[in-house]
Amino acid sequence: MPTPTGTVAPPGTTPAPTTTAPPAPTGTATPPNEISVTTVPFDLPPGGEAFKCQNFVNPVGKDIAIVKASSFMAPGSHHMYVFDDPNFNQSTNALADCSGTEFHDYLILAQTPQDVQTYPAGVGRSLPGNYGLRVLMHYVNAGSATMTAQVNAKFEWLETSQVQHLAAQMELNNAVLRVPPGQSTQSRTYTVPYGISIFYAISHMHRRATRFHAATSANQVIFQGTEWDEPQPTLYDPPLQVGGNSVITWSCDYNNDTGQTLAFGESATANEMCILFTLFYATDASSPQGQALDQLI
């Protein structure tokens, strides 16, 4: 395998010129409480769009609670995930093509070059000891020169006994989306089964989306914005309290200038999406802890 080139700067710093080799593409545990993973870099020509994945062994080997997640993506990124699952507990040391419509539980989702997600005090995200990590990255090169793409993600963790609540994702995804030519609004609903405390919310859309809006039946706005490429998340401190049996409606406005109906799909230029991502924990300790509330319809 060719020697990889390029470096990844940690969140909050300016990336260094791509002149030296990056860290070895394997997961490492940095004492006392940090996991760091860095993908093998790859080149993307002008006009290119790519989905790449790389798996990493969990270096801790015991059940832990993630309390802070941060990421850095080289410029040109559209989004990235770090998924966690027992099937990913192997270091591939190489990238592979993968689908942009791959969905699993995740430890971080980021849509900006640098992102930091800090959990409220006493709240953590469960990472079982036998779960490995899988980085999925989506890059679109809208420039005139070849770009080098790479992702670094870091996770700070505590012992599970040190947190009182286990957080989870709520991913509301309109997978039956059809966007006709011209201007339209597409929306779906979801009923929250029990009271939740939301501390992070963000949308995901593609190029022809012009506005996102998500709110509860009690008129609580969860997230709204107009950016499809690099939306900024809404951080709730204190967390937003959403009661059990609340109905969440999420919708996207579109200006489809292609003359054709656009379907749900991975391409940022040829398909569309309308997704609400949140991080939450069950408000009542008697409700399920760390259980995702995903709806893919």
Short mmCIF file of C-alpha atoms in Angstrom, two decimals:
data_model
loop_
_atom_site.label_atom_id
_atom_site.label_comp_id
_atom_site.label_asym_id
_atom_site.label_seq_id
_atom_site.Cartn_x
_atom_site.Cartn_y
_atom_site.Cartn_z
CA MET A 1 0.00 0.00 0.00
CA PRO A 2 1.46 3.45 -0.89
CA THR A 3 2.67 5.55 1.99
CA PRO A 4 -0.21 7.92 2.90
CA THR A 5 0.42 11.65 2.79
CA GLY A 6 -1.23 14.56 4.52
CA THR A 7 -1.92 15.39 8.14
CA VAL A 8 -5.03 16.09 10.16
CA ALA A 9 -5.03 18.95 12.64
CA PRO A 10 -7.04 18.50 15.83
CA PRO A 11 -10.28 20.47 16.20
CA GLY A 12 -9.77 24.16 16.87
CA THR A 13 -6.52 24.49 14.88
CA THR A 14 -5.61 25.28 11.30
CA PRO A 15 -4.62 22.21 9.23
CA ALA A 16 -0.92 22.04 8.46
CA PRO A 17 0.24 21.78 4.83
CA THR A 18 0.02 18.23 3.52
CA THR A 19 3.75 17.49 3.55
CA THR A 20 4.21 14.79 6.17
CA ALA A 21 2.69 11.38 6.82
CA PRO A 22 -0.49 11.29 8.94
CA PRO A 23 -0.86 9.23 12.10
CA ALA A 24 -1.05 5.50 11.53
CA PRO A 25 -4.64 4.64 10.46
CA THR A 26 -5.49 2.60 13.53
CA GLY A 27 -7.49 3.39 16.67
CA THR A 28 -5.38 4.33 19.69
CA ALA A 29 -6.32 4.92 23.30
CA THR A 30 -4.50 7.96 24.72
CA PRO A 31 -4.26 7.79 28.53
CA PRO A 32 -6.18 8.45 30.48
CA ASN A 33 -9.50 8.80 28.65
CA GLU A 34 -9.31 9.45 24.90
CA ILE A 35 -9.78 7.48 21.71
CA SER A 36 -8.51 8.90 18.41
CA VAL A 37 -9.00 7.53 14.88
CA THR A 38 -7.59 8.93 11.62
CA THR A 39 -8.50 7.66 8.17
CA VAL A 40 -6.15 7.00 5.27
CA PRO A 41 -6.19 10.05 2.95
CA PHE A 42 -7.43 9.85 -0.62
CA ASP A 43 -7.45 12.20 -3.61
CA LEU A 44 -10.65 13.40 -5.26
CA PRO A 45 -10.52 15.09 -8.69
CA PRO A 46 -12.46 18.25 -9.57
CA GLY A 47 -16.16 17.55 -9.94
CA GLY A 48 -15.83 14.26 -8.06
CA GLU A 49 -18.14 12.92 -5.36
CA ALA A 50 -17.13 9.98 -3.16
CA PHE A 51 -18.25 7.89 -0.20
CA LYS A 52 -15.46 6.13 1.68
CA CYS A 53 -15.44 3.97 4.83
CA GLN A 54 -12.77 2.63 7.17
CA ASN A 55 -13.14 0.37 10.22
CA PHE A 56 -11.18 0.51 13.48
CA VAL A 57 -10.78 -1.83 16.44
CA ASN A 58 -12.08 -0.49 19.73
CA PRO A 59 -8.81 0.12 21.63
CA VAL A 60 -10.39 0.28 25.11
CA GLY A 61 -11.92 -3.21 25.25
CA LYS A 62 -14.45 -2.49 28.01
CA ASP A 63 -17.80 -0.73 28.30
CA ILE A 64 -17.34 3.04 28.56
CA ALA A 65 -19.38 6.25 28.29
CA ILE A 66 -18.44 8.84 25.66
CA VAL A 67 -18.80 12.36 27.12
CA LYS A 68 -17.22 14.46 24.35
CA ALA A 69 -16.79 13.89 20.61
CA SER A 70 -14.82 16.04 18.19
CA SER A 71 -13.94 15.77 14.51
CA PHE A 72 -11.88 17.39 11.79
CA MET A 73 -12.59 16.91 8.09
CA ALA A 74 -10.32 18.20 5.35
CA PRO A 75 -12.02 20.97 3.29
CA GLY A 76 -14.52 19.72 0.71
CA SER A 77 -16.39 17.47 3.07
CA HIS A 78 -20.18 17.22 3.04
CA HIS A 79 -20.58 15.06 6.13
CA MET A 80 -19.10 12.21 8.14
CA TYR A 81 -20.24 9.64 10.68
CA VAL A 82 -18.41 7.49 13.17
CA PHE A 83 -20.65 4.45 13.59
CA ASP A 84 -20.28 1.92 16.42
CA ASP A 85 -21.27 -1.73 16.04
CA PRO A 86 -19.81 -5.17 16.91
CA ASN A 87 -19.45 -5.95 13.19
CA PHE A 88 -16.93 -3.11 12.79
CA ASN A 89 -14.46 -4.25 15.47
CA GLN A 90 -11.57 -4.78 13.06
CA SER A 91 -8.92 -2.43 11.71
CA THR A 92 -8.94 -2.47 7.91
CA ASN A 93 -5.99 -0.06 7.52
CA ALA A 94 -7.49 0.94 4.17
CA LEU A 95 -10.46 2.76 2.72
CA ALA A 96 -13.31 1.07 0.90
CA ASP A 97 -16.11 2.42 -1.25
CA CYS A 98 -19.42 2.38 0.63
CA SER A 99 -22.97 3.68 0.42
CA GLY A 100 -24.03 7.14 1.48
CA THR A 101 -27.33 5.66 2.65
CA GLU A 102 -25.69 3.44 5.27
CA PHE A 103 -27.22 4.08 8.70
CA HIS A 104 -26.23 2.67 12.12
CA ASP A 105 -25.95 3.96 15.67
CA TYR A 106 -23.25 6.60 15.67
CA LEU A 107 -20.93 8.35 18.12
CA ILE A 108 -20.65 11.51 16.05
CA LEU A 109 -22.23 13.05 12.96
CA ALA A 110 -20.54 16.17 11.60
CA GLN A 111 -21.33 18.41 8.64
CA THR A 112 -18.72 21.11 9.13
CA PRO A 113 -14.92 20.86 8.82
CA GLN A 114 -14.56 21.04 12.62
CA ASP A 115 -17.15 20.04 15.20
CA VAL A 116 -17.18 19.48 18.95
CA GLN A 117 -20.06 17.83 20.80
CA THR A 118 -19.85 18.02 24.60
CA TYR A 119 -22.43 16.09 26.62
CA PRO A 120 -24.21 17.63 29.62
CA ALA A 121 -22.77 16.82 33.05
CA GLY A 122 -23.73 13.33 34.15
CA VAL A 123 -24.67 12.24 30.59
CA GLY A 124 -22.69 9.90 28.33
CA ARG A 125 -23.04 7.78 25.21
CA SER A 126 -22.55 4.03 25.67
CA LEU A 127 -19.71 2.37 23.77
CA PRO A 128 -19.62 -1.38 24.58
CA GLY A 129 -16.20 -2.97 24.75
CA ASN A 130 -16.86 -5.32 21.80
CA TYR A 131 -18.11 -2.54 19.49
CA GLY A 132 -15.72 -1.31 16.81
CA LEU A 133 -15.77 2.03 14.97
CA ARG A 134 -16.55 2.75 11.31
CA VAL A 135 -15.87 6.14 9.72
CA LEU A 136 -18.10 7.01 6.76
CA MET A 137 -17.22 10.18 4.88
CA HIS A 138 -18.95 11.98 2.01
CA TYR A 139 -16.83 14.36 -0.07
CA VAL A 140 -17.84 16.61 -2.98
CA ASN A 141 -15.08 18.45 -4.88
CA ALA A 142 -16.66 21.60 -6.28
CA GLY A 143 -13.26 23.20 -6.92
CA SER A 144 -10.91 23.23 -9.90
CA ALA A 145 -8.02 21.31 -8.31
CA THR A 146 -7.60 17.80 -6.93
CA MET A 147 -8.26 17.69 -3.20
CA THR A 148 -6.94 15.39 -0.47
CA ALA A 149 -9.69 14.09 1.81
CA GLN A 150 -9.22 12.74 5.33
CA VAL A 151 -11.07 12.55 8.67
CA ASN A 152 -9.90 12.57 12.29
CA ALA A 153 -12.23 11.94 15.23
CA LYS A 154 -11.57 11.97 18.97
CA PHE A 155 -13.68 10.74 21.86
CA GLU A 156 -13.26 11.50 25.54
CA TRP A 157 -14.72 8.88 27.86
CA LEU A 158 -15.51 8.01 31.45
CA GLU A 159 -16.33 4.80 33.26
CA THR A 160 -20.02 4.00 32.85
CA SER A 161 -20.46 4.27 36.63
CA GLN A 162 -19.55 7.96 36.39
CA VAL A 163 -22.64 9.00 34.38
CA GLN A 164 -26.27 9.05 35.50
CA HIS A 165 -27.96 9.10 32.06
CA LEU A 166 -27.12 7.31 28.82
CA ALA A 167 -27.73 9.41 25.71
CA ALA A 168 -28.89 8.23 22.31
CA GLN A 169 -29.65 9.53 18.83
CA MET A 170 -33.02 10.40 17.39
CA GLU A 171 -32.74 10.30 13.60
CA LEU A 172 -35.96 11.16 11.77
CA ASN A 173 -35.43 10.37 8.09
CA ASN A 174 -37.90 10.82 5.25
CA ALA A 175 -36.65 7.94 3.11
CA VAL A 176 -39.77 7.92 0.88
CA LEU A 177 -38.97 11.48 -0.16
CA ARG A 178 -40.03 12.59 -3.65
CA VAL A 179 -39.39 16.18 -4.72
CA PRO A 180 -41.31 17.27 -7.84
CA PRO A 181 -40.06 19.99 -10.20
CA GLY A 182 -40.52 23.53 -8.95
CA GLN A 183 -41.14 24.69 -5.39
CA SER A 184 -42.59 22.31 -2.80
CA THR A 185 -42.58 21.37 0.88
CA GLN A 186 -42.20 17.77 2.04
CA SER A 187 -42.93 16.81 5.65
CA ARG A 188 -43.32 13.80 7.97
CA THR A 189 -44.30 13.25 11.61
CA TYR A 190 -43.03 11.15 14.52
CA THR A 191 -44.53 10.55 17.98
CA VAL A 192 -42.06 10.59 20.87
CA PRO A 193 -42.84 7.56 23.11
CA TYR A 194 -41.64 9.08 26.42
CA GLY A 195 -40.22 12.30 27.77
CA ILE A 196 -36.80 13.21 26.39
CA SER A 197 -34.21 15.94 26.99
CA ILE A 198 -32.64 17.14 23.71
CA PHE A 199 -29.22 18.79 23.91
CA TYR A 200 -28.13 18.74 20.23
CA ALA A 201 -30.11 19.16 16.99
CA ILE A 202 -29.21 19.58 13.32
CA SER A 203 -30.69 19.02 9.86
CA HIS A 204 -29.39 17.22 6.80
CA MET A 205 -30.44 18.23 3.28
CA HIS A 206 -29.02 18.35 -0.24
CA ARG A 207 -28.38 21.01 -2.84
CA ARG A 208 -31.95 21.94 -3.85
CA ALA A 209 -33.29 22.31 -0.33
CA THR A 210 -33.88 25.89 0.80
CA ARG A 211 -35.28 25.57 4.34
CA PHE A 212 -35.60 23.04 7.17
CA HIS A 213 -38.04 23.24 10.07
CA ALA A 214 -38.75 20.80 12.92
CA ALA A 215 -41.11 21.48 15.82
CA THR A 216 -43.32 19.67 18.31
CA SER A 217 -47.10 19.70 18.59
CA ALA A 218 -46.59 22.10 21.52
CA ASN A 219 -44.92 24.57 19.11
CA GLN A 220 -41.42 23.91 20.45
CA VAL A 221 -38.97 24.57 17.62
CA ILE A 222 -36.28 21.88 17.68
CA PHE A 223 -34.27 23.04 14.68
CA GLN A 224 -34.65 25.40 11.74
CA GLY A 225 -32.27 26.70 9.13
CA THR A 226 -31.58 27.35 5.46
CA GLU A 227 -28.09 25.86 4.97
CA TRP A 228 -27.90 22.55 3.12
CA ASP A 229 -24.12 22.15 3.00
CA GLU A 230 -22.73 23.17 6.40
CA PRO A 231 -25.62 23.76 8.82
CA GLN A 232 -24.67 24.84 12.31
CA PRO A 233 -26.19 22.72 15.10
CA THR A 234 -28.46 24.04 17.81
CA LEU A 235 -27.06 23.28 21.27
CA TYR A 236 -29.51 23.28 24.18
CA ASP A 237 -28.18 24.19 27.63
CA PRO A 238 -30.27 23.43 29.57
CA PRO A 239 -31.66 20.62 27.39
CA LEU A 240 -34.97 21.10 25.58
CA GLN A 241 -37.68 19.13 27.38
CA VAL A 242 -40.01 17.27 25.01
CA GLY A 243 -42.89 15.44 26.65
CA GLY A 244 -43.97 11.88 25.99
CA ASN A 245 -46.50 11.47 23.13
CA SER A 246 -45.39 14.76 21.60
CA VAL A 247 -45.69 14.76 17.81
CA ILE A 248 -42.63 16.08 15.96
CA THR A 249 -43.18 17.41 12.43
CA TRP A 250 -40.09 17.93 10.30
CA SER A 251 -40.23 19.46 6.84
CA CYS A 252 -38.02 20.70 4.02
CA ASP A 253 -38.69 23.34 1.38
CA TYR A 254 -37.27 22.73 -2.09
CA ASN A 255 -36.62 24.62 -5.30
CA ASN A 256 -36.14 21.79 -7.80
CA ASP A 257 -34.82 23.35 -11.00
CA THR A 258 -33.93 20.05 -12.71
CA GLY A 259 -37.28 19.49 -14.46
CA GLN A 260 -37.34 15.97 -12.98
CA THR A 261 -38.65 14.47 -9.73
CA LEU A 262 -35.79 13.94 -7.28
CA ALA A 263 -35.78 10.87 -5.03
CA PHE A 264 -34.18 10.18 -1.65
CA GLY A 265 -30.57 9.14 -2.19
CA GLU A 266 -26.91 9.60 -1.43
CA SER A 267 -25.82 12.11 -4.07
CA ALA A 268 -25.78 15.74 -2.98
CA THR A 269 -26.40 16.83 -6.57
CA ALA A 270 -28.72 14.17 -8.03
CA ASN A 271 -30.82 13.22 -4.97
CA GLU A 272 -32.42 14.87 -1.97
CA MET A 273 -32.72 14.23 1.78
CA CYS A 274 -34.69 15.65 4.70
CA ILE A 275 -33.41 14.40 8.06
CA LEU A 276 -33.55 15.63 11.64
CA PHE A 277 -30.69 14.46 13.87
CA THR A 278 -30.78 14.99 17.63
CA LEU A 279 -28.92 13.75 20.69
CA PHE A 280 -31.04 13.24 23.80
CA TYR A 281 -31.45 11.30 27.01
CA ALA A 282 -34.61 9.95 28.63
CA THR A 283 -35.79 12.55 31.13
CA ASP A 284 -37.23 9.93 33.50
CA ALA A 285 -34.69 7.39 34.74
CA SER A 286 -37.37 4.68 34.50
CA SER A 287 -37.57 5.14 30.71
CA PRO A 288 -35.18 3.23 28.41
CA GLN A 289 -31.61 4.51 28.69
CA GLY A 290 -29.38 4.89 25.64
CA GLN A 291 -32.02 3.58 23.23
CA ALA A 292 -32.14 5.23 19.81
CA LEU A 293 -35.46 6.66 18.60
CA ASP A 294 -34.86 6.39 14.87
CA GLN A 295 -37.54 6.50 12.21
CA LEU A 296 -36.58 5.66 8.63
CA ILE A 297 -39.73 5.98 6.53
#
